[in-house]
Coordinates of C-alpha atoms and ligand atoms in Angstrom, one line a residue:
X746 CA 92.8 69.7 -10.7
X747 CA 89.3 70.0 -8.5
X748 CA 87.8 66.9 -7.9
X749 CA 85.3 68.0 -6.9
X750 CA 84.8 66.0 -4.2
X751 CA 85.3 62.7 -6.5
X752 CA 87.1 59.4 -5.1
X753 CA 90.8 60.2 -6.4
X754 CA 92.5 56.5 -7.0
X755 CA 95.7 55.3 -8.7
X756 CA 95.5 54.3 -12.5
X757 CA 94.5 50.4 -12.2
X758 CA 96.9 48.1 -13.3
X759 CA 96.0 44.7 -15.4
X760 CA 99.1 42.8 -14.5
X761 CA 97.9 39.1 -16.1
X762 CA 96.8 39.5 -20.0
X763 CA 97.1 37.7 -22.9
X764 CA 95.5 40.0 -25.0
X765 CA 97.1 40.3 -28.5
X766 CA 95.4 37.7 -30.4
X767 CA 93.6 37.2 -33.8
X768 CA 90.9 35.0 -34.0
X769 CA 88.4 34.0 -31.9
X770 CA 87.1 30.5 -29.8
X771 CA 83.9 30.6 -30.2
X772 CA 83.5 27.2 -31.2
X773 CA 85.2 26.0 -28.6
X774 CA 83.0 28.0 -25.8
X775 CA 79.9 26.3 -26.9
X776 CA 81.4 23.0 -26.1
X777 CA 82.5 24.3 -23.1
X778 CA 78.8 25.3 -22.2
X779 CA 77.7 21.7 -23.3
X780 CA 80.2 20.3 -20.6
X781 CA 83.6 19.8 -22.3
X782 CA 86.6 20.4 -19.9
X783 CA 89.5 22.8 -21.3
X784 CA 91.9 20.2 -20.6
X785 CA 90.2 17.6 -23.2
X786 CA 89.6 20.5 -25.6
X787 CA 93.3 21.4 -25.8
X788 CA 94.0 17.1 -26.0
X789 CA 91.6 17.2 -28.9
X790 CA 93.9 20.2 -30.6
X791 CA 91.8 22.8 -29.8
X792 CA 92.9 25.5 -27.1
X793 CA 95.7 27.6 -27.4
X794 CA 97.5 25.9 -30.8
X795 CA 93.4 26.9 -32.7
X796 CA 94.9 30.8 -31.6
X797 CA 98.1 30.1 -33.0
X798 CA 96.9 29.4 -36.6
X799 CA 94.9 32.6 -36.5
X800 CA 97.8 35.1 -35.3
X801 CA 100.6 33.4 -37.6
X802 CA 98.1 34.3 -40.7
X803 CA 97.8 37.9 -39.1
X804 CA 100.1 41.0 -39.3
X805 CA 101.9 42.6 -37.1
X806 CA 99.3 45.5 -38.1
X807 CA 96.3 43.4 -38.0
X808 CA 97.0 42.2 -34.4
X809 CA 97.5 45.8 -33.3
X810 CA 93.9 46.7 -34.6
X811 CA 92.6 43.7 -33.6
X812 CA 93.6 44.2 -30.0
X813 CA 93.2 47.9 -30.0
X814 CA 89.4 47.6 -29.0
X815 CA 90.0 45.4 -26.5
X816 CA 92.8 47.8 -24.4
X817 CA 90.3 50.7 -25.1
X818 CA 87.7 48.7 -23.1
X819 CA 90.3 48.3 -20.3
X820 CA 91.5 51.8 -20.8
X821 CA 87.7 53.2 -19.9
X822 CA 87.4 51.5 -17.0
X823 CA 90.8 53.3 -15.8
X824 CA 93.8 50.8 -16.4
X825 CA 96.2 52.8 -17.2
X826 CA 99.0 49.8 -17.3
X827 CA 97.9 46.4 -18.9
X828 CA 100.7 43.4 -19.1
X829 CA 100.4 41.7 -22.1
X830 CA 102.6 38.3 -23.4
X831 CA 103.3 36.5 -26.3
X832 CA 102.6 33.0 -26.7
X833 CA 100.7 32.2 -29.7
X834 CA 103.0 32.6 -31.8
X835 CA 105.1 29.5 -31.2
X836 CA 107.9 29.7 -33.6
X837 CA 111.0 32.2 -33.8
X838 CA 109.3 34.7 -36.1
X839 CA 105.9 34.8 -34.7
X840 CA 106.6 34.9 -31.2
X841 CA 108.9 38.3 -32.4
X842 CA 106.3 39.4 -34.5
X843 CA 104.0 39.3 -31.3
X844 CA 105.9 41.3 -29.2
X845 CA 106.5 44.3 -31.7
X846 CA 102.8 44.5 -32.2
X847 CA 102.8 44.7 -28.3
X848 CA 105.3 47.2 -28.6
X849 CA 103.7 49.3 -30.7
X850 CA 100.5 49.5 -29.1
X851 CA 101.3 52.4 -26.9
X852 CA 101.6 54.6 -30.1
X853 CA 97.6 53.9 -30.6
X854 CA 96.7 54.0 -26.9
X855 CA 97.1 56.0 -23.9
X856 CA 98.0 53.2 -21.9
X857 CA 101.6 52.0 -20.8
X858 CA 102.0 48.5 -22.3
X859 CA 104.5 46.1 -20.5
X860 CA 105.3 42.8 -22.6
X861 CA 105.8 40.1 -21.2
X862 CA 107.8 36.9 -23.8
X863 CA 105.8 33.4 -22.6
X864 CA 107.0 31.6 -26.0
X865 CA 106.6 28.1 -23.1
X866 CA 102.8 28.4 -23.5
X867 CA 102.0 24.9 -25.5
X868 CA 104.2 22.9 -28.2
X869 CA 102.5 24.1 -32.1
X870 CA 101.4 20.7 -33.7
X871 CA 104.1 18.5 -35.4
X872 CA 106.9 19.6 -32.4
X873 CA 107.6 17.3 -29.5
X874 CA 107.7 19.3 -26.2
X875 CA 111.6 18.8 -25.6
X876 CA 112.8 19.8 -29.2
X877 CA 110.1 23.0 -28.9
X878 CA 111.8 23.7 -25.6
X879 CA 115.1 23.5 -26.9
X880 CA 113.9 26.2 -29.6
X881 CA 112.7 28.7 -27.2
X882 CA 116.1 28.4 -25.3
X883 CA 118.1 28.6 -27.7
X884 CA 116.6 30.6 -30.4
X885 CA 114.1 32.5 -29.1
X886 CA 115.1 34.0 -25.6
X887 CA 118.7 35.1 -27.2
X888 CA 116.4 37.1 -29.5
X889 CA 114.2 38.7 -26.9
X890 CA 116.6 40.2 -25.1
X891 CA 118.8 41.3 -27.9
X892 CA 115.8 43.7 -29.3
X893 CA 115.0 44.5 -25.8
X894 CA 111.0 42.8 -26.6
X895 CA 110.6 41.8 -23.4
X896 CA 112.4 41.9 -20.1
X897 CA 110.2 39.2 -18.2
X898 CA 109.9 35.5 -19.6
X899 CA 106.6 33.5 -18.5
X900 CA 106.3 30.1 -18.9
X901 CA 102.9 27.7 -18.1
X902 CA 103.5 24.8 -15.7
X903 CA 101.2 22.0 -16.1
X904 CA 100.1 18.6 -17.4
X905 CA 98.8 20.2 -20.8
X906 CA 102.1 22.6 -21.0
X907 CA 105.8 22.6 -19.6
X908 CA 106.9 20.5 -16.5
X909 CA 109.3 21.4 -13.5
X910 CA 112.0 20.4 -15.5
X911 CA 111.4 22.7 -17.9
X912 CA 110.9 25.7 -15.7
X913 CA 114.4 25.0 -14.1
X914 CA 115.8 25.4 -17.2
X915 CA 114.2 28.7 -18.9
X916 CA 114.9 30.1 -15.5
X917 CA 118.4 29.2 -15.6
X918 CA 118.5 31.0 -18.8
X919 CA 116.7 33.8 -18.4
X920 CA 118.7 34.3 -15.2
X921 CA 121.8 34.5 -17.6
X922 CA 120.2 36.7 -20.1
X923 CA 118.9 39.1 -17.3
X924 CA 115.5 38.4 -18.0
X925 CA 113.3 38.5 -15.0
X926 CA 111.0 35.3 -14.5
X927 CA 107.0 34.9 -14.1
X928 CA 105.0 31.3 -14.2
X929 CA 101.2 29.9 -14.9
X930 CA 101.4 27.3 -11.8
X931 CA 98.5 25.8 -10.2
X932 CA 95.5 26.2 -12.4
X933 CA 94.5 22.8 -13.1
X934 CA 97.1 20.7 -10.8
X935 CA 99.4 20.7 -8.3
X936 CA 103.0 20.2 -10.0
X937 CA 105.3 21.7 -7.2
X938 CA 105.9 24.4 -9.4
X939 CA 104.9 27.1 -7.6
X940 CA 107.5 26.3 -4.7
X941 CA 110.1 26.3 -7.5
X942 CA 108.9 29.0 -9.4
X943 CA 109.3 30.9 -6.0
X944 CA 112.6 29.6 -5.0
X945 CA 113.9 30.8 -8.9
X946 CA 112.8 34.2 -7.8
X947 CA 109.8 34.5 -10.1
X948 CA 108.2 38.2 -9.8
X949 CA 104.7 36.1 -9.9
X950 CA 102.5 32.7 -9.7
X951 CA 99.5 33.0 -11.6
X952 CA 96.3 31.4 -11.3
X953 CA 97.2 29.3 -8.1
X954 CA 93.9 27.2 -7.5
X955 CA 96.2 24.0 -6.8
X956 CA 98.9 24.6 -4.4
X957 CA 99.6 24.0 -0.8
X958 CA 101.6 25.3 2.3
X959 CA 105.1 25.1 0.7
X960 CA 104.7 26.7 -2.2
X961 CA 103.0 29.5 0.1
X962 CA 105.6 29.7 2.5
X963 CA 107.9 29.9 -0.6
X964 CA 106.2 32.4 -2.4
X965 CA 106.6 35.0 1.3
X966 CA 109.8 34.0 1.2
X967 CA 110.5 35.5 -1.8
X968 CA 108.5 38.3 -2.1
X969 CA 106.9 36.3 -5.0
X970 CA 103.4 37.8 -5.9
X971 CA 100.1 35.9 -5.9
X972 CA 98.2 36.3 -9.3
X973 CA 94.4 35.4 -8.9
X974 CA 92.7 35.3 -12.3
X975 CA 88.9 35.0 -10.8
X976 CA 87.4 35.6 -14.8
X977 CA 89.4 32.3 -15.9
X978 CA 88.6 30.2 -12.8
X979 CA 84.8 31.7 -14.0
X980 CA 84.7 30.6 -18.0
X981 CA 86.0 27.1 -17.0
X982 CA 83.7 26.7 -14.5
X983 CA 85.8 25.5 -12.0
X984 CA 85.1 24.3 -8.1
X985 CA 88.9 24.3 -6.7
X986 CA 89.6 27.8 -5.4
X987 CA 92.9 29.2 -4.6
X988 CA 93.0 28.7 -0.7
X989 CA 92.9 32.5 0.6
X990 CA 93.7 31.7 4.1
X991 CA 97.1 30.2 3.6
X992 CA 98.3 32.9 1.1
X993 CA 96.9 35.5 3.6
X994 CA 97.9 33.2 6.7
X995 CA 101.7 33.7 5.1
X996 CA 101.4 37.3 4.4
X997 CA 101.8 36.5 0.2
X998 CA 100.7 39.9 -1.5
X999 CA 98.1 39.1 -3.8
X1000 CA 97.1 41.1 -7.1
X1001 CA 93.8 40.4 -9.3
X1002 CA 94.0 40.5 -13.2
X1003 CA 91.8 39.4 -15.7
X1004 CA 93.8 36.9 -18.0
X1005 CA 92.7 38.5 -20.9
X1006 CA 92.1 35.5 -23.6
X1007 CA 90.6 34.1 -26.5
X1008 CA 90.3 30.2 -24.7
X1009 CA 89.7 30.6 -21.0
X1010 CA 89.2 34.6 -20.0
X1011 CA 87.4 36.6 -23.4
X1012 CA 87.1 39.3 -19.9
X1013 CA 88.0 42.8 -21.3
X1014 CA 87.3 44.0 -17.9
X1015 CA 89.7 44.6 -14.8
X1016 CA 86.6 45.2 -12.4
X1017 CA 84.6 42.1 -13.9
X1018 CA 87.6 40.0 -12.3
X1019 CA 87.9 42.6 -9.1
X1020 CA 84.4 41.6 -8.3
X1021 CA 84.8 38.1 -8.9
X1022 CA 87.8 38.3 -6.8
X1023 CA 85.7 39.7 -3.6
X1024 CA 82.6 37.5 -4.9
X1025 CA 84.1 34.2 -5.8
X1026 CA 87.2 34.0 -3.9
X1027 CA 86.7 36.1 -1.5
X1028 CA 88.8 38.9 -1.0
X1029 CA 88.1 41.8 0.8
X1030 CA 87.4 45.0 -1.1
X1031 CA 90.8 46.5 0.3
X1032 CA 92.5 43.8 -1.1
X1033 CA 91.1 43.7 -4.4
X1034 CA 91.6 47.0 -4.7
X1035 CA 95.9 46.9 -3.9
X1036 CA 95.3 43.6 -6.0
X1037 CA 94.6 45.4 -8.9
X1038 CA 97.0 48.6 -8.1
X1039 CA 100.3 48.1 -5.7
X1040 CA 100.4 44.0 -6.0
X1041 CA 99.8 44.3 -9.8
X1042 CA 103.0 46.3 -10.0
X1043 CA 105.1 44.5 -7.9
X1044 CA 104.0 41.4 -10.1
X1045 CA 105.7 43.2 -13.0
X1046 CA 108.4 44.4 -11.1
X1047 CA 107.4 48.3 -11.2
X1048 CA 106.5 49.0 -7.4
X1049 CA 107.6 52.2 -6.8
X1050 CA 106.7 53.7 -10.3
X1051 CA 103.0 52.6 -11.1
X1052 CA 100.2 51.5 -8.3
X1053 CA 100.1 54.2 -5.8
X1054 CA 99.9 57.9 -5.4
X1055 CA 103.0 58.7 -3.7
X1056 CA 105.9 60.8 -4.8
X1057 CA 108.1 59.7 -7.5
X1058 CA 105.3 57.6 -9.0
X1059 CA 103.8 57.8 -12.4
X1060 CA 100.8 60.6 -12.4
X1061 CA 98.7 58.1 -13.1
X1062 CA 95.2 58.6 -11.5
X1063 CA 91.6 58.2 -12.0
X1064 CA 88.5 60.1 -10.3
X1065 CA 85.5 58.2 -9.2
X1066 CA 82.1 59.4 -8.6
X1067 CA 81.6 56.8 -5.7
X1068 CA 81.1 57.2 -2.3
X1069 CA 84.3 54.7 -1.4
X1070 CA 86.7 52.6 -2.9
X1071 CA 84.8 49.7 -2.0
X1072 CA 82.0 50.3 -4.4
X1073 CA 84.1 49.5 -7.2
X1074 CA 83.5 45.8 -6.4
X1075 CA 79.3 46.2 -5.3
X1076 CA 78.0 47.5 -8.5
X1077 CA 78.9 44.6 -11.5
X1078 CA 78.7 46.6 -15.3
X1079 CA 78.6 50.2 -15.9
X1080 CA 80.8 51.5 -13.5
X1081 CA 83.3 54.6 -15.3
X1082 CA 85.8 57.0 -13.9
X1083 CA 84.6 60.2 -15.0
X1084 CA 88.4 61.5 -15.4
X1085 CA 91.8 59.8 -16.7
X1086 CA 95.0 61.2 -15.9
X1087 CA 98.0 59.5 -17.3
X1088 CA 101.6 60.5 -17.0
X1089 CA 100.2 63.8 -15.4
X1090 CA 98.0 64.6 -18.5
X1091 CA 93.8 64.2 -18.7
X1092 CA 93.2 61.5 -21.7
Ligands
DI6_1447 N1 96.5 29.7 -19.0 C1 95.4 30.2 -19.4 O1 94.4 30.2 -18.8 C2 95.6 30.9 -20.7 N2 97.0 30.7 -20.9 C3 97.5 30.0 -19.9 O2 98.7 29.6 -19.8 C4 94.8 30.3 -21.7 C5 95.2 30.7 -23.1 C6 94.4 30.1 -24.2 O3 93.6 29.1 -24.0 O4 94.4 30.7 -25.3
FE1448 FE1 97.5 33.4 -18.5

C-alpha cells in the first residue's frame, strides 16, 4: 500500500461502550441541563432502569439496527475494535438476548465487536438488590459462559448500583466459570472498590474520578488498567477528576474510551473523548493516543493481537492526513482517516 506520505496508525480501539440500546434519554438530559444530578435522576427511577423498558420491548433485530448507526460513526473515525456490554437487560432472557444482538453485529459491520456481560449494572424495579444479585449468579453467569456470550463479566460499584460485597462475590464466580473480570469503580464515590477490584485481578477500573493511593498502588500491582471516560465525566458535568499524577506517579497504564450511552455518554466519538482526555484531564497526546490503542487492549485482555503495528498483530491500521499523531487531539469535529484497513483488507 503507498501512503503516500500519510500518518500510518493502529486501528483505534473503544474499549468502554455501552452501546446496544433502544430508546433514548432525552427527557432526562434536559433535566440534567436544568441542574438535576444523575444520582437523584436514577433515585427518582429514571437512569439506567428508563433504558431497560425500551430494550426489553425491542428485538434482538431491532437493537442490531438501532445500534448499527452508532458503530458506523465509530467505525469512520477508524475504531476498528469497539467493547460493548450488556446491562439493560436485567433479567435472564434479556441480558442473553443483548449479547447475541452484540454478537451479531460484526456480520453488519466491519468492525471486531468484543462483548462484554455487566448483568450487575442496576436492580429492574420490583427486585431487591440481593435477590437480583442472586439471579445474576446463579442464573445468568452459568448461561453466559455456556453459549460462550461473553468471556469478561463487569459489574458497577457504587452507592446507586452493587457494593464491595457484591463484587467479591461475582468475582468469585466468574473466577470459577473462567470468566475474566472488569468493574465501574469510582465515578461518583469512593467505595474501596477499585483496590478490590484490583486485588480480584480485574483486566480494568473504569471511570476512576474517586479513588486514592491504594487502589492506585493496587491497580500497578496488578497490571490492572485505568479506564478514563472524559465524555461521561463531560454530560454529568462533574468537578472531581480522576487524579492523573498518582495513576501516572504508580506507572498504572491508562486507556481513554467513550462510555457510549443513552444516560451519561450519548458520545459516538472515540476522538470526542481523546480530546477531552488531553483537554479535561489532562493527558498528554502520547498518552491519549496508547489510551485509545495499546491500553484499550490490554483493558480487554487482547494486547498482543489489536493496538499496535507489530508482528503477529491484527492488520488493523488507519492512514491519516495529519502532520503527527498529536493532531488527532488539536482539531475537535471533522477529523477522518482517509483509509481503513481491517484484518489486512481496505473497508
Ligand atoms: N456508569 C455509567 O456511566 C453508565 N453505566 C455505568 O455503569 C451509565 C449507563 C446509563 O445511565 O444508561
Ligand atoms: Fe460504563
Amino acid at each position: 500500500v503507498d501512503a503516500g506520505g500519510r500518518l500510518l496508525l493502529p486501528g483505534l480501539v473503544d474499549c468502554h461502550t455501552h452501546a446496544l440500546y433502544a430508546g433514548d434519554r432525552m427527557a432526562e438530559h434536559v433535566l440534567k441541563m436544568q441542574g438535576m444530578s444523575y444520582a437523584e435522576i436514577a433515585k427518582a427511577g429514571g437512569g439506567i432502569v428508563s433504558t431497560v423498558q425500551a430494550v426489553r420491548a425491542a428485538s434482538e433485530q431491532q437493537l442490531v439496527e438501532q445500534t448499527l448507526p452508532r458503530l458506523e460513526a465509530l467505525r469512520a473515525e477508524g475504531v476498528t475494535t469497539v467493547e460493548i456490554k450488556s446491562g439493560y437487560g436485567l433479567d435472564l432472557d434479556n441480558e442473553l438476548k443483548m449479547l447475541r444482538a452484540i454478537r451479531a453485529l460484526p456480520r453488519h459491520i466491519a468492525m471486531d465487536v468484543v462483548p462484554t456481560f455487566i448483568g450487575a449494572h442496576a436492580a429492574p424495579k420490583g427486585t431487591t438488590r440481593e435477590d437480583y444479585l442472586e439471579l445474576v449468579l446463579e442464573r445468568m453467569l452459568p448461561a453466559v459462559a455456556e453459549e460462550r456470550l461473553a468471556d469478561t463479566v463487569d459489574i458497577y460499584v457504587e452507592h446507586i448500583a452493587f457494593d464491595l460485597h457484591d463484587l467479591e462475590r461475582l468475582a468469585e464466580r466468574a473466577a470459577k466459570l473462567g470468566l475474566k473480570l472488569r468493574a465501574h469503580t469510582g465515578q461518583l464515590s469512593d467505595m474501596g472498590a477499585t483496590r478490590r477490584a484490583a486485588e480480584l485481578g480485574a483486566l480494568s477500573c473504569d471511570h476512576l474520578e474517586f479513588m486514592g493511593e491504594a487502589d492506585a498502588a493496587a491497580m500497578a500491582a496488578h497490571g490492572t488498567v485505568a479506564v478514563l471516560l472524559p465524555a461521561t465525566f463531560y454530560f454529568l458535568k462533574e468537578t472531581h477528576k480522576p487524579p492523573l499524577e498518582l495513576l501516572r506517579r504508580h506507572g498504572v497504564p491508562l486507556a481513554v474510551a467513550t462510555d457510549l450511552n443513552p444516560g451519561t455518554a450519548p458520545v459516538a466519538s472515540l476522538l470526542t473523548a481523546m480530546h477531552m482526555a488531553g483537554l479535561l484531564f489532562g493527558l498528554t497526546p502520547a498518552e491519549v493516543l496508547a489510551g485509545a490503542t495499546r491500553n484499550a487492549a490490554r483493558a480487554l485482555g487482547r494486547q498482543g493481537k489489536i493496538g499496535a503495528l507489530a508482528p503477529g498483530h491484527d492488520a488493523d491500521f488507519c492512514l491519516w492526513d495529519l502532520p503527527a499523531p498529536e493532531f488527532l487531539c488539536y482539531q475537535l469535529g471533522g477529523l477522518k482517516p482517509s483509509h481503513i484497513f481491517f484484518k489486512g483488507k481496505r473497508t
